[in-house]
Short mmCIF file of C-alpha atoms in Angstrom, two decimals:
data_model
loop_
_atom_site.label_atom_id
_atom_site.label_comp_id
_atom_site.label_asym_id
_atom_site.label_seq_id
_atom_site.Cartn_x
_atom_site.Cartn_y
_atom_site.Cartn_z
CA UNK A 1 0.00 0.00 0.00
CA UNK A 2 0.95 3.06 0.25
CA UNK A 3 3.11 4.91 2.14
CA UNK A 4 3.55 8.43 3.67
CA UNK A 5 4.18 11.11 1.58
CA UNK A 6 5.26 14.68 1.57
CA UNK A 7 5.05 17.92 -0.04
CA UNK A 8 7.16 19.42 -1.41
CA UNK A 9 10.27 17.18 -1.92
CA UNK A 10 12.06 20.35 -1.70
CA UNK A 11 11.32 24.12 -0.47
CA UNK A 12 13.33 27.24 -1.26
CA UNK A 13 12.46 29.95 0.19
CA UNK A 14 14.00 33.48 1.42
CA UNK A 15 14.56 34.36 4.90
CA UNK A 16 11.39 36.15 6.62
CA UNK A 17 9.36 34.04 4.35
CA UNK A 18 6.57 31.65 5.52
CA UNK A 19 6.65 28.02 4.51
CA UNK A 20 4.18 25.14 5.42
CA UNK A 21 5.11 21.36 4.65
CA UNK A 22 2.28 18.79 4.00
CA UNK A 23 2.22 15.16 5.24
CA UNK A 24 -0.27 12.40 3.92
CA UNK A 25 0.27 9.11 6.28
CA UNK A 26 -0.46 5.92 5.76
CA UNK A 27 -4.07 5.16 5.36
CA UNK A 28 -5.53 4.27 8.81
CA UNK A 29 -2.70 5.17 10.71
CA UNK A 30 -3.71 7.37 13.77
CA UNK A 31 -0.51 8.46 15.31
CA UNK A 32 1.65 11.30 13.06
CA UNK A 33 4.30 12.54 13.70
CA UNK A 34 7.24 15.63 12.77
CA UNK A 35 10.74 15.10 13.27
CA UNK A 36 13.83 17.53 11.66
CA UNK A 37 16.99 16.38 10.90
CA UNK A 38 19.94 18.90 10.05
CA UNK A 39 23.24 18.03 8.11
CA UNK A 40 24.62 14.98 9.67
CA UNK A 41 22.59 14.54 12.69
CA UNK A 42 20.01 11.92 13.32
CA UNK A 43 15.87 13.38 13.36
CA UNK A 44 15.05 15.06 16.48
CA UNK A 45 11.09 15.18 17.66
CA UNK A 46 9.25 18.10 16.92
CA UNK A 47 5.48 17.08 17.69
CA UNK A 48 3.21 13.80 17.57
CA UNK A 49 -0.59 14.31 16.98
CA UNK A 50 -2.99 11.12 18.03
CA UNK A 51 -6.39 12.11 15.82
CA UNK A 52 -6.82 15.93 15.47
CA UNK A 53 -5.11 17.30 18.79
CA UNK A 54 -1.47 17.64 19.38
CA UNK A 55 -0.42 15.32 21.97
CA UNK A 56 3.28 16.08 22.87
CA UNK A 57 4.96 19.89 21.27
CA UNK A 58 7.85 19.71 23.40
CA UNK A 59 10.00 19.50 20.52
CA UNK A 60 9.15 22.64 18.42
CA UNK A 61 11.87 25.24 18.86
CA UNK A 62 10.20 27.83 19.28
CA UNK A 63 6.19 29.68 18.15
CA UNK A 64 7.69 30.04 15.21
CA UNK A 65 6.53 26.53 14.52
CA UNK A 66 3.23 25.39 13.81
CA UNK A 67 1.44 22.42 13.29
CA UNK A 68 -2.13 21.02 12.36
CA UNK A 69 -3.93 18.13 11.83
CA UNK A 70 -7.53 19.20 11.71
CA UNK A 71 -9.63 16.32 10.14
CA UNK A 72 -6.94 13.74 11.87
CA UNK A 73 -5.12 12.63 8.68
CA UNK A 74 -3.28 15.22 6.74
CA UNK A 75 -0.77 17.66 8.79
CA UNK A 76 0.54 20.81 8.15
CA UNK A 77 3.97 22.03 9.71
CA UNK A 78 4.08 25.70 9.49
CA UNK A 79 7.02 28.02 10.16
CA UNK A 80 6.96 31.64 10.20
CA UNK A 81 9.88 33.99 9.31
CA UNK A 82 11.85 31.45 8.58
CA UNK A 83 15.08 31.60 9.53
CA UNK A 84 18.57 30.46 8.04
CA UNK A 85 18.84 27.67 10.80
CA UNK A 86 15.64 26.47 10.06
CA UNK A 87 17.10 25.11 7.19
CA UNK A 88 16.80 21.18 7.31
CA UNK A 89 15.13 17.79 6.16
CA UNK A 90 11.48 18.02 8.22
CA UNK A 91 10.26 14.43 8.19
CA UNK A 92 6.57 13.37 9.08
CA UNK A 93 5.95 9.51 10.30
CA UNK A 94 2.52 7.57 11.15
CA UNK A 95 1.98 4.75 13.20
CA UNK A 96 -0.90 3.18 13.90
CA UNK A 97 -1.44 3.08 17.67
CA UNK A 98 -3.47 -0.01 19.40
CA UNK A 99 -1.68 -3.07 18.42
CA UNK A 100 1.03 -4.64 19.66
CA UNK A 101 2.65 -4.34 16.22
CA UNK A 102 2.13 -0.49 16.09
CA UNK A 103 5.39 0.54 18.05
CA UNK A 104 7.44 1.69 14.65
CA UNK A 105 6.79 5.15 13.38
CA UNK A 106 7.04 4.63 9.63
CA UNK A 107 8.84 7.94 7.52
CA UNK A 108 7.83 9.49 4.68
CA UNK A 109 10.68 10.76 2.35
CA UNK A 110 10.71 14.04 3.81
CA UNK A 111 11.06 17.89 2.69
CA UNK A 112 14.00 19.61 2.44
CA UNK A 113 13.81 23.53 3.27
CA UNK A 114 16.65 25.65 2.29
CA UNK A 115 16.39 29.27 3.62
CA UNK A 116 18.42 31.91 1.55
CA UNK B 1 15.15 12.09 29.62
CA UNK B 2 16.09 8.90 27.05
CA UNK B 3 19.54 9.98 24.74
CA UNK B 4 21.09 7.38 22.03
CA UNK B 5 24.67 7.08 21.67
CA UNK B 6 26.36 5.57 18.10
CA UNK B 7 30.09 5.88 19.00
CA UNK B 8 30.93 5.34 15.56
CA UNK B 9 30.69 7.59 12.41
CA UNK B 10 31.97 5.39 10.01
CA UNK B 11 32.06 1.52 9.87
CA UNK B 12 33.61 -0.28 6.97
CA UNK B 13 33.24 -4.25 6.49
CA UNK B 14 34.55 -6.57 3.54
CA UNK B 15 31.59 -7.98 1.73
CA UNK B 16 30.75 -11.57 3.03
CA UNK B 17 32.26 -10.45 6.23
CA UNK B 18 30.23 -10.10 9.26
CA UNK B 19 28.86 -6.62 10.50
CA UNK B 20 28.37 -4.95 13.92
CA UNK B 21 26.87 -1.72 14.20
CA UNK B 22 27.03 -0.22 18.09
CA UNK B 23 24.28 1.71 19.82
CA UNK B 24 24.15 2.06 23.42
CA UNK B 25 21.33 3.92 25.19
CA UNK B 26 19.63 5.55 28.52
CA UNK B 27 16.19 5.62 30.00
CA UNK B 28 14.63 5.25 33.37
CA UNK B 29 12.92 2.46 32.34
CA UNK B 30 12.65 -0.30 30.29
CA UNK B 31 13.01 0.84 27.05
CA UNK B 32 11.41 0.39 23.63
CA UNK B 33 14.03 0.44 20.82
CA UNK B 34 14.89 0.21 17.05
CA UNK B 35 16.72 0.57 14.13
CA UNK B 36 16.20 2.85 10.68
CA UNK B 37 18.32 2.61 7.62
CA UNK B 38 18.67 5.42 5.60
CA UNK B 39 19.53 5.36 1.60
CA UNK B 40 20.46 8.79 -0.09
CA UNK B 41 17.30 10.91 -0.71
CA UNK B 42 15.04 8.40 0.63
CA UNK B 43 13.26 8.67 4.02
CA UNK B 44 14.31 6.35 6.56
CA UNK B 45 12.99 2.73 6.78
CA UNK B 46 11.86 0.61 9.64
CA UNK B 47 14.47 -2.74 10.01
CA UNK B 48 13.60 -3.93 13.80
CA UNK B 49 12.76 -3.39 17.22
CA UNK B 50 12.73 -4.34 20.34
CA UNK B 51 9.90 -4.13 23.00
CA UNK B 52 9.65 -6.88 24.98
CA UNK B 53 10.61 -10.85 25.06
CA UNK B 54 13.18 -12.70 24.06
CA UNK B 55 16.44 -10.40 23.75
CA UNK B 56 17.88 -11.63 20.12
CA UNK B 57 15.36 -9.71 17.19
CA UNK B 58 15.08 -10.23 13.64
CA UNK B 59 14.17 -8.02 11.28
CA UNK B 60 14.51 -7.12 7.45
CA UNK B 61 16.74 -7.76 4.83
CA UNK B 62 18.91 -10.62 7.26
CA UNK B 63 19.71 -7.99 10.51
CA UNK B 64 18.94 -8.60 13.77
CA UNK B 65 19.68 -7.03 17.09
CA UNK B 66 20.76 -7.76 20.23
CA UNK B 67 19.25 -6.13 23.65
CA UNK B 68 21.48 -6.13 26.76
CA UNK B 69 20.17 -4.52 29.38
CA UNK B 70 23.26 -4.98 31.62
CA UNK B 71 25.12 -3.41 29.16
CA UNK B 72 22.41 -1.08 28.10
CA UNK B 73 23.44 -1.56 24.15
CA UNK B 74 21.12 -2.76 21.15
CA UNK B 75 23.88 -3.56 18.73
CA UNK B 76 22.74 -4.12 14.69
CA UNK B 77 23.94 -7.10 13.02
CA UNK B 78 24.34 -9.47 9.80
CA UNK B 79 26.38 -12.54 9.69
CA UNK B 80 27.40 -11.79 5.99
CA UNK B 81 27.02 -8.44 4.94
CA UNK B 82 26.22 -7.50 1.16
CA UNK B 83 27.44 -4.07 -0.94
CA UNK B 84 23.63 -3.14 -0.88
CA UNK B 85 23.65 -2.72 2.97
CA UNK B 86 26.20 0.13 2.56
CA UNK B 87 23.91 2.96 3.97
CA UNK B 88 23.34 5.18 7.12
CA UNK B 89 22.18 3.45 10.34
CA UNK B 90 20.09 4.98 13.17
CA UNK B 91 19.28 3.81 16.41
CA UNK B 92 16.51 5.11 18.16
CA UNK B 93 15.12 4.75 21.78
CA UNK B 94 11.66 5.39 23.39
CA UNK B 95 10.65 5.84 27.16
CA UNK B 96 7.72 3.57 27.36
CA UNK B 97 6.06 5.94 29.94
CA UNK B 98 2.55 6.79 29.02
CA UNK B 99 1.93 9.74 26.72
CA UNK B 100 5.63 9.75 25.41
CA UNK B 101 5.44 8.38 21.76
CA UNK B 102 8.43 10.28 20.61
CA UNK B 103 11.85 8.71 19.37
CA UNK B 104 15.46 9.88 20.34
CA UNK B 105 17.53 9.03 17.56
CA UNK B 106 21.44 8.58 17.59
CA UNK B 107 24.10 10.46 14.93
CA UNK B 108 23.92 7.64 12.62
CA UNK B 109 26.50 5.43 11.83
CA UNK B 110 27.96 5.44 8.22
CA UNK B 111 28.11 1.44 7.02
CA UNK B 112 30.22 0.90 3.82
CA UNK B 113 30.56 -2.68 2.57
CA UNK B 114 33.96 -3.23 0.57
CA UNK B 115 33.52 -5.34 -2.57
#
């Protein structure tokens, strides 16, 4: 089936600009989740949704950073005025939470987000 | 707080060779954890985990894992390792406490298999 996807594969954008990222998971799948990962550094947790409401935004750096899920399936990661450092791959991952085979997040191919 | 540690960047193996990839971790409790492999400009995919049971896993493509909670590690292996398996490995932990879903990854560990 299919899996999760993003869009866009790949975001330019100039500094002060506002971006927002899409994620599609996997069909069914309740959990969804945000991670970023930066030039040679494993992904680091920005914020897991379970249905509509965010459950855990411990990891967003700051309000710059925004995220919605409002029918519980698609999610939007927003960031406003982007910033140089914000530059990174921003991955989304579903899971499907209630079985005891639902532990792994699966990853979509992620965005990348270059800020000039 | 739950933190990964890969003490190696780089790990290079002769193909048909055996492979060891290191991760050690740290939670307070018992802990949930896995391993991602990562191929250039693709997301990162699911190879095994650990949550419970018997400590030797199995998971894709011929790896498996060993837990040690003495030792606190989850090390990745493959008793012969093939060119395709040259890629970036993750290990990731998760606190099992209720209402923390979130992974800690390591730095990744670079595996290139020599022809």
């Amino acid at each position: 089936g299919a899996g999760v996807s993003q869009t866009p594969s790949n975001k330019v954008t100039e500094k002060g600009k506002y971006v927002e990222l899409r994620c599609d998971p996997i069909s069914g799948h309740t959990a969804l989740y945000w991670y970023r990962q930066s030039l040679g550094q494993g992904p680091e947790f920005l914020i897991y949704f379970q249905g509509t409401g965010a459950a855990d935004d411990s990891g967003l750096p700051n309000d710059r950073f925004f995220a919605v899920r409002p029918e519980g399936s698609v999610s939007t990661l927003k960031i406003q005025r982007t910033e140089r450092g914000d530059s990174a791959v921003y991955l989304c991952a579903s899971s499907f939470r209630g079985a005891p085979s639902s532990y792994e997040q699966y990853f979509g191919p992620g965005t990348r987000l270059t800020v000039t | 707080a739950q933190s990964v540690a890969q003490p190696e960047d780089q790990v290079n193996v002769a193909e048909g060779n055996p492979l060891t990839v290191k991760c050690t971790y740290s939670v307070s409790g018992n802990p949930y954890l896995f391993w991602y492999v990562q191929y250039p400009n693709r997301g990162l995919q699911f190879l095994l985990k650990y949550i419970t049971g018997d400590n030797l896993v199995k998971g894709s493509y011929g790896f498996e894992a060993e837990f040690n909670k003495s030792q606190t590690s989850f090390h990745l292996k493959k008793p012969s390792a093939l060119v395709s398996d040259s890629a970036l490995y993750f290990c990731a932990v998760r606190d099992p406490n209720y209402g923390n879903e979130k992974l800690t990854f390591g730095t990744g560990t670079r595996l290139t298999i020599i022809p």
